[in-house]
GROMACS .gro file of C-alpha atoms in nm:
model
  296
    1MET     CA    1  -5.893  -2.753  -8.828
    2LYS     CA    2  -5.560  -2.816  -8.720
    3ILE     CA    3  -5.373  -2.839  -9.105
    4LEU     CA    4  -5.004  -3.008  -9.136
    5HIS     CA    5  -4.908  -3.019  -9.501
    6VAL     CA    6  -4.582  -3.233  -9.471
    7LEU     CA    7  -4.372  -3.227  -9.865
    8LEU     CA    8  -4.029  -3.306  -9.882
    9THR     CA    9  -3.853  -3.029  -9.999
   10ARG     CA   10  -3.593  -2.784  -9.991
   11MET     CA   11  -3.797  -2.501 -10.204
   12PRO     CA   12  -3.941  -2.229  -9.975
   13LEU     CA   13  -4.272  -2.123  -9.966
   14PRO     CA   14  -4.397  -1.899 -10.150
   15PRO     CA   15  -4.110  -2.034 -10.369
   16PRO     CA   16  -3.863  -1.772 -10.537
   17LYS     CA   17  -3.903  -1.889 -10.880
   18TYR     CA   18  -4.148  -2.161 -11.074
   19GLY     CA   19  -4.222  -2.524 -10.773
   20GLY     CA   20  -4.466  -2.560 -10.965
   21THR     CA   21  -4.625  -2.813 -10.617
   22GLU     CA   22  -4.439  -2.586 -10.405
   23ARG     CA   23  -4.659  -2.280 -10.545
   24VAL     CA   24  -5.025  -2.492 -10.556
   25LEU     CA   25  -4.928  -2.547 -10.099
   26TRP     CA   26  -4.817  -2.229 -10.028
   27SER     CA   27  -5.150  -2.124 -10.202
   28LEU     CA   28  -5.382  -2.428 -10.060
   29GLY     CA   29  -5.248  -2.296  -9.679
   30ILE     CA   30  -5.342  -1.913  -9.735
   31ALA     CA   31  -5.634  -2.050  -9.890
   32GLN     CA   32  -5.695  -2.247  -9.561
   33LYS     CA   33  -5.632  -1.992  -9.277
   34GLU     CA   34  -5.826  -1.755  -9.447
   35MET     CA   35  -6.124  -2.015  -9.380
   36GLY     CA   36  -6.030  -1.986  -9.005
   37HIS     CA   37  -5.809  -2.316  -9.056
   38GLU     CA   38  -5.490  -2.326  -8.832
   39VAL     CA   39  -5.260  -2.450  -9.111
   40ARG     CA   40  -4.802  -2.572  -9.062
   41TYR     CA   41  -4.610  -2.762  -9.363
   42LEU     CA   42  -4.307  -2.975  -9.282
   43LEU     CA   43  -4.059  -2.930  -9.556
   44LYS     CA   44  -3.675  -3.043  -9.646
   45ALA     CA   45  -3.563  -2.662  -9.532
   46ASN     CA   46  -3.674  -2.293  -9.424
   47THR     CA   47  -3.424  -2.127  -9.549
   48ASN     CA   48  -3.657  -1.794  -9.523
   49HIS     CA   49  -3.735  -1.904  -9.191
   50ASN     CA   50  -4.098  -1.924  -9.224
   51PRO     CA   51  -4.245  -1.964  -8.811
   52ASP     CA   52  -4.495  -2.234  -8.955
   53VAL     CA   53  -4.269  -2.498  -9.099
   54GLN     CA   54  -4.133  -2.750  -8.923
   55VAL     CA   55  -3.786  -2.834  -9.090
   56TYR     CA   56  -3.797  -3.289  -9.141
   57ASP     CA   57  -3.494  -3.436  -9.008
   58ASP     CA   58  -3.363  -3.778  -9.205
   59LYS     CA   59  -3.238  -3.944  -8.885
   60ARG     CA   60  -3.585  -3.971  -8.791
   61SER     CA   61  -3.865  -4.176  -8.906
   62LEU     CA   62  -4.153  -3.946  -9.093
   63ALA     CA   63  -4.444  -4.115  -8.806
   64ASP     CA   64  -4.198  -3.968  -8.485
   65GLN     CA   65  -4.214  -3.681  -8.622
   66ILE     CA   66  -4.559  -3.563  -8.654
   67ASP     CA   67  -4.667  -3.512  -8.319
   68ASP     CA   68  -5.032  -3.494  -8.153
   69TRP     CA   69  -5.057  -3.081  -8.273
   70ALA     CA   70  -5.266  -3.143  -8.583
   71ASP     CA   71  -5.611  -3.262  -8.663
   72ILE     CA   72  -5.545  -3.395  -8.999
   73VAL     CA   73  -5.243  -3.426  -9.143
   74HIS     CA   74  -5.210  -3.351  -9.595
   75PHE     CA   75  -4.914  -3.574  -9.780
   76HIS     CA   76  -4.843  -3.414 -10.075
   77TRP     CA   77  -4.735  -3.779 -10.207
   78PRO     CA   78  -4.892  -4.062 -10.210
   79TYR     CA   79  -4.733  -4.140  -9.826
   80GLU     CA   80  -4.768  -4.647  -9.725
   81GLY     CA   81  -4.661  -4.560  -9.342
   82GLU     CA   82  -4.853  -4.657  -9.058
   83LEU     CA   83  -4.981  -4.307  -8.884
   84HIS     CA   84  -5.072  -4.255  -8.531
   85LYS     CA   85  -5.358  -3.934  -8.727
   86PRO     CA   86  -5.586  -3.946  -9.012
   87PHE     CA   87  -5.484  -3.808  -9.316
   88VAL     CA   88  -5.496  -3.756  -9.646
   89CYS     CA   89  -5.314  -3.805 -10.004
   90THR     CA   90  -5.208  -3.580 -10.312
   91GLU     CA   91  -5.070  -3.702 -10.610
   92HIS     CA   92  -4.950  -3.472 -10.761
   93SER     CA   93  -4.747  -3.666 -11.145
   94ASN     CA   94  -4.800  -3.959 -11.278
   95CYS     CA   95  -4.696  -4.294 -11.167
   96GLU     CA   96  -4.405  -4.467 -11.433
   97GLU     CA   97  -4.598  -4.787 -11.325
   98GLU     CA   98  -4.898  -4.953 -11.255
   99LYS     CA   99  -4.844  -4.920 -10.938
  100ASP     CA  100  -5.167  -4.972 -10.622
  101PHE     CA  101  -5.213  -4.592 -10.469
  102PRO     CA  102  -5.368  -4.562 -10.054
  103VAL     CA  103  -5.727  -4.548 -10.077
  104ASN     CA  104  -5.715  -4.211  -9.881
  105THR     CA  105  -5.552  -4.114 -10.238
  106ILE     CA  106  -5.657  -3.752 -10.374
  107TYR     CA  107  -5.591  -3.655 -10.822
  108LEU     CA  108  -5.562  -3.382 -10.962
  109SER     CA  109  -5.856  -3.407 -11.233
  110SER     CA  110  -6.097  -3.655 -11.405
  111LYS     CA  111  -5.855  -3.803 -11.574
  112HIS     CA  112  -5.619  -3.844 -11.360
  113ALA     CA  113  -5.824  -4.012 -11.060
  114GLN     CA  114  -5.868  -4.308 -11.384
  115ASN     CA  115  -5.643  -4.319 -11.545
  116ASN     CA  116  -5.501  -4.447 -11.194
  117SER     CA  117  -5.928  -4.641 -11.083
  118ALA     CA  118  -5.988  -4.357 -10.915
  119THR     CA  119  -6.295  -4.137 -10.880
  120CYS     CA  120  -6.205  -3.847 -10.571
  121TYR     CA  121  -6.013  -3.541 -10.732
  122VAL     CA  122  -5.875  -3.150 -10.691
  123HIS     CA  123  -5.874  -2.944 -10.919
  124ASN     CA  124  -5.517  -2.689 -10.848
  125GLY     CA  125  -5.549  -2.378 -10.756
  126LEU     CA  126  -5.338  -2.029 -10.738
  127TYR     CA  127  -5.308  -1.721 -10.541
  128TRP     CA  128  -5.361  -1.431 -10.830
  129GLU     CA  129  -5.334  -1.234 -10.629
  130SER     CA  130  -4.976  -1.214 -10.689
  131TYR     CA  131  -5.016  -1.270 -11.007
  132GLY     CA  132  -5.126  -0.861 -11.103
  133GLU     CA  133  -5.393  -0.753 -11.357
  134PRO     CA  134  -5.441  -0.974 -11.715
  135ASN     CA  135  -5.331  -0.755 -12.002
  136PHE     CA  136  -5.671  -0.729 -12.278
  137LYS     CA  137  -5.442  -0.612 -12.556
  138PRO     CA  138  -5.133  -0.884 -12.623
  139LYS     CA  139  -4.789  -0.861 -12.865
  140ASN     CA  140  -4.726  -0.990 -13.163
  141TYR     CA  141  -4.670  -1.352 -13.004
  142VAL     CA  142  -4.728  -1.686 -12.823
  143HIS     CA  143  -4.547  -1.813 -12.629
  144PHE     CA  144  -4.441  -2.171 -12.456
  145LEU     CA  145  -4.433  -2.253 -12.099
  146ALA     CA  146  -4.234  -2.574 -11.985
  147LYS     CA  147  -3.930  -2.722 -11.930
  148ALA     CA  148  -3.838  -2.822 -12.299
  149SER     CA  149  -3.629  -3.032 -12.262
  150TRP     CA  150  -3.879  -3.296 -12.187
  151ARG     CA  151  -4.036  -3.502 -12.540
  152ILE     CA  152  -4.364  -3.513 -12.354
  153LYS     CA  153  -4.416  -3.083 -12.332
  154ASN     CA  154  -4.328  -3.125 -12.652
  155LEU     CA  155  -4.137  -2.824 -12.771
  156GLN     CA  156  -4.110  -2.933 -13.155
  157GLY     CA  157  -4.471  -2.972 -13.165
  158THR     CA  158  -4.519  -2.685 -13.109
  159VAL     CA  159  -4.284  -2.445 -13.274
  160ARG     CA  160  -4.443  -2.646 -13.610
  161ILE     CA  161  -4.760  -2.504 -13.526
  162ALA     CA  162  -4.639  -2.135 -13.437
  163LYS     CA  163  -4.427  -2.154 -13.777
  164ALA     CA  164  -4.696  -2.301 -13.950
  165ALA     CA  165  -4.927  -1.989 -13.817
  166LYS     CA  166  -4.676  -1.731 -13.865
  167VAL     CA  167  -4.649  -1.599 -13.604
  168PRO     CA  168  -4.379  -1.532 -13.291
  169LEU     CA  169  -4.271  -1.802 -13.026
  170HIS     CA  170  -4.151  -1.737 -12.695
  171VAL     CA  171  -4.005  -2.029 -12.542
  172LEU     CA  172  -4.061  -1.994 -12.123
  173GLY     CA  173  -3.854  -2.278 -12.003
  174GLY     CA  174  -3.549  -2.371 -12.163
  175ASN     CA  175  -3.216  -2.299 -12.384
  176ARG     CA  176  -3.196  -2.305 -12.774
  177ILE     CA  177  -2.962  -2.580 -12.778
  178ASN     CA  178  -3.023  -2.864 -12.599
  179ILE     CA  179  -2.825  -3.205 -12.708
  180ARG     CA  180  -2.942  -3.346 -12.351
  181ARG     CA  181  -3.310  -3.539 -12.354
  182ASN     CA  182  -3.503  -3.446 -12.623
  183PRO     CA  183  -3.176  -3.300 -12.837
  184TYR     CA  184  -3.268  -2.978 -13.009
  185CYS     CA  185  -3.169  -2.674 -13.127
  186TYR     CA  186  -3.348  -2.353 -13.285
  187LEU     CA  187  -3.178  -2.028 -13.461
  188SER     CA  188  -3.536  -1.900 -13.618
  189PRO     CA  189  -3.452  -1.493 -13.436
  190SER     CA  190  -3.882  -1.633 -13.446
  191ILE     CA  191  -3.801  -1.725 -13.155
  192ARG     CA  192  -3.662  -1.631 -12.825
  193PHE     CA  193  -3.570  -1.842 -12.468
  194HIS     CA  194  -3.600  -1.733 -12.194
  195GLY     CA  195  -3.450  -2.063 -11.986
  196MET     CA  196  -3.622  -2.066 -11.668
  197VAL     CA  197  -3.754  -1.816 -11.620
  198GLY     CA  198  -4.014  -1.778 -11.311
  199GLY     CA  199  -4.142  -1.454 -11.096
  200GLU     CA  200  -4.318  -1.178 -11.234
  201ALA     CA  201  -4.042  -1.134 -11.527
  202LYS     CA  202  -4.238  -1.508 -11.613
  203ASN     CA  203  -4.601  -1.354 -11.550
  204GLN     CA  204  -4.487  -1.058 -11.797
  205LEU     CA  205  -4.416  -1.302 -12.025
  206ILE     CA  206  -4.685  -1.512 -12.041
  207ARG     CA  207  -4.917  -1.183 -11.986
  208ASP     CA  208  -4.769  -0.991 -12.371
  209SER     CA  209  -4.840  -1.277 -12.540
  210LYS     CA  210  -5.121  -1.403 -12.808
  211GLY     CA  211  -5.190  -1.753 -12.676
  212LEU     CA  212  -5.002  -2.036 -12.515
  213ILE     CA  213  -4.908  -2.316 -12.730
  214PHE     CA  214  -4.969  -2.710 -12.502
  215PRO     CA  215  -4.970  -2.983 -12.736
  216VAL     CA  216  -4.808  -3.191 -12.484
  217LEU     CA  217  -4.800  -3.553 -12.566
  218TRP     CA  218  -4.902  -3.721 -12.229
  219HIS     CA  219  -5.183  -3.688 -11.957
  220GLU     CA  220  -5.138  -3.400 -11.802
  221PRO     CA  221  -5.236  -3.445 -11.453
  222PHE     CA  222  -5.335  -3.087 -11.431
  223GLY     CA  223  -5.103  -2.807 -11.599
  224LEU     CA  224  -4.979  -2.560 -11.384
  225ALA     CA  225  -4.914  -2.309 -11.709
  226VAL     CA  226  -5.239  -2.365 -11.845
  227THR     CA  227  -5.452  -2.194 -11.597
  228GLU     CA  228  -5.157  -1.946 -11.503
  229SER     CA  229  -5.218  -1.836 -11.883
  230LEU     CA  230  -5.586  -1.817 -11.861
  231TYR     CA  231  -5.554  -1.596 -11.554
  232LEU     CA  232  -5.304  -1.381 -11.707
  233GLY     CA  233  -5.566  -1.333 -12.003
  234CYS     CA  234  -5.402  -1.539 -12.303
  235PRO     CA  235  -5.609  -1.824 -12.465
  236VAL     CA  236  -5.498  -2.180 -12.438
  237PHE     CA  237  -5.411  -2.389 -12.823
  238ALA     CA  238  -5.342  -2.767 -12.661
  239SER     CA  239  -5.448  -3.185 -12.751
  240PRO     CA  240  -5.664  -3.297 -12.525
  241PHE     CA  241  -5.437  -3.457 -12.301
  242GLY     CA  242  -5.530  -3.512 -11.926
  243SER     CA  243  -5.651  -3.282 -11.720
  244LEU     CA  244  -5.705  -2.982 -12.061
  245PRO     CA  245  -6.090  -3.073 -12.113
  246ASP     CA  246  -6.150  -2.995 -11.750
  247ILE     CA  247  -5.964  -2.678 -11.790
  248ILE     CA  248  -6.016  -2.540 -12.095
  249SER     CA  249  -6.385  -2.635 -12.100
  250GLN     CA  250  -6.590  -2.372 -12.294
  251GLU     CA  251  -6.510  -2.278 -12.637
  252ASN     CA  252  -6.436  -1.944 -12.626
  253ILE     CA  253  -6.109  -1.957 -12.421
  254GLY     CA  254  -5.931  -2.173 -12.572
  255MET     CA  255  -5.895  -2.503 -12.837
  256LEU     CA  256  -5.836  -2.868 -12.798
  257SER     CA  257  -5.752  -3.088 -13.048
  258TYR     CA  258  -5.520  -3.387 -13.132
  259LYS     CA  259  -5.504  -3.238 -13.483
  260TYR     CA  260  -5.172  -2.983 -13.569
  261ALA     CA  261  -5.363  -2.812 -13.818
  262VAL     CA  262  -5.704  -2.757 -13.554
  263LEU     CA  263  -5.444  -2.567 -13.378
  264ILE     CA  264  -5.286  -2.367 -13.589
  265GLU     CA  265  -5.616  -2.211 -13.755
  266ALA     CA  266  -5.686  -2.138 -13.366
  267VAL     CA  267  -5.316  -2.013 -13.352
  268LYS     CA  268  -5.387  -1.782 -13.620
  269ALA     CA  269  -5.746  -1.712 -13.479
  270ALA     CA  270  -5.583  -1.610 -13.156
  271ASP     CA  271  -5.748  -1.219 -13.120
  272THR     CA  272  -6.098  -1.364 -13.209
  273TYR     CA  273  -6.069  -1.515 -12.866
  274ASP     CA  274  -6.216  -1.399 -12.556
  275ARG     CA  275  -5.920  -1.286 -12.307
  276ARG     CA  276  -6.150  -1.095 -12.008
  277ALA     CA  277  -6.330  -1.462 -12.046
  278CYS     CA  278  -6.021  -1.638 -12.064
  279HIS     CA  279  -5.850  -1.459 -11.708
  280GLU     CA  280  -6.240  -1.498 -11.552
  281HIS     CA  281  -6.237  -1.833 -11.631
  282ALA     CA  282  -5.889  -1.916 -11.441
  283LYS     CA  283  -6.003  -1.641 -11.155
  284THR     CA  284  -6.385  -1.850 -11.049
  285TYR     CA  285  -6.263  -2.165 -11.070
  286PHE     CA  286  -5.888  -2.242 -11.011
  287SER     CA  287  -5.766  -2.037 -10.739
  288HIS     CA  288  -5.714  -2.053 -10.397
  289MET     CA  289  -6.002  -2.025 -10.290
  290ALA     CA  290  -6.167  -2.298 -10.482
  291MET     CA  291  -5.948  -2.602 -10.435
  292ALA     CA  292  -5.929  -2.519 -10.072
  293LYS     CA  293  -6.293  -2.542 -10.090
  294SER     CA  294  -6.241  -2.885 -10.287
  295TYR     CA  295  -6.031  -3.014 -10.005
  296GLN     CA  296  -6.259  -2.930  -9.709
   0.00000   0.00000   0.00000
C-alpha cells in the first residue's frame, strides 16, 4: 500500500528530543516500510529535509493538499472533513469535552476506546533499536518521567512514594521549582531534577533506575514513559488508570494500585521484580512492528 500520514507538527521525524506522538509516528513509518509499504508524511515543517515529507501549506485546504498518490490516508487526530481517499484517524490524547468522534477513529488502549464508546484500539509501539540495551544491574534510585508541571502526572504523589520508600528520586521532565500551574518546590538533596531531557541522556537515566513511579490521576491514553521504562529494564509502580492495565499485564513487571501504601511497599521491593521480563514484555508487545501489524 501507499500510506500518507498526516500530523500537523513542526517537529522533525525522528524527533530530536521527546515528541511522543512524533516518535510513535516515526516508528510506525519504519515498520510499514519494513513490511513493504510506501510511506510519506504531511507535516508543518521539514527541518531535517526528509525526502518523504510534504510541507503543509496553511493557505490551502488540507484536502486539496492530499493528491492521488496514497491508497490510504492516516490522520493523527480525528479529522472530520471530506476527503476523496479512504482514511482513518488515530486519537492520541484525551478529549477535554464530550464529543462524537468519526466512526473510523482508532484509540490507544482498551480503556481509551471504552471512554469514547468505541472498541477499536491499537497500542503504541516504538522502534526499540534506537534505545540501546537494558541494564539489569541498576543504581540506587527510581525515576519519574512526565511533564512535572501537569497535575495529572502527579509528581507530588511520586515524591511521597519515593520518600516513604526511602529511595532517591530522579525527575525527568521538570525543574526543582515550578511557580506556574501545579506549583511546587522540592529542595531535598534526595530528589534530582533533569529538566526536559531527551535522547540518549534520557535513556541512560532510565536504564540505571530501579523503577518508574507513575501514579497518574487521569485515564492515561497510553503512556510511552511506561513502555520505554519497561524496555530499558525498569519495573513500573503505577495507578491502574487508563491504559496501565493493558501494559502492566503480568505480576513480575510492576505493581498497579490506587493505594500509596501498596506502591510504597512495591518500590521498597523493586529488586525482586524481573528486569529481563520487563524488557522482553515491551520488546514483544509494544514494538514498532507489533503496532504496524495491528494497524494493518
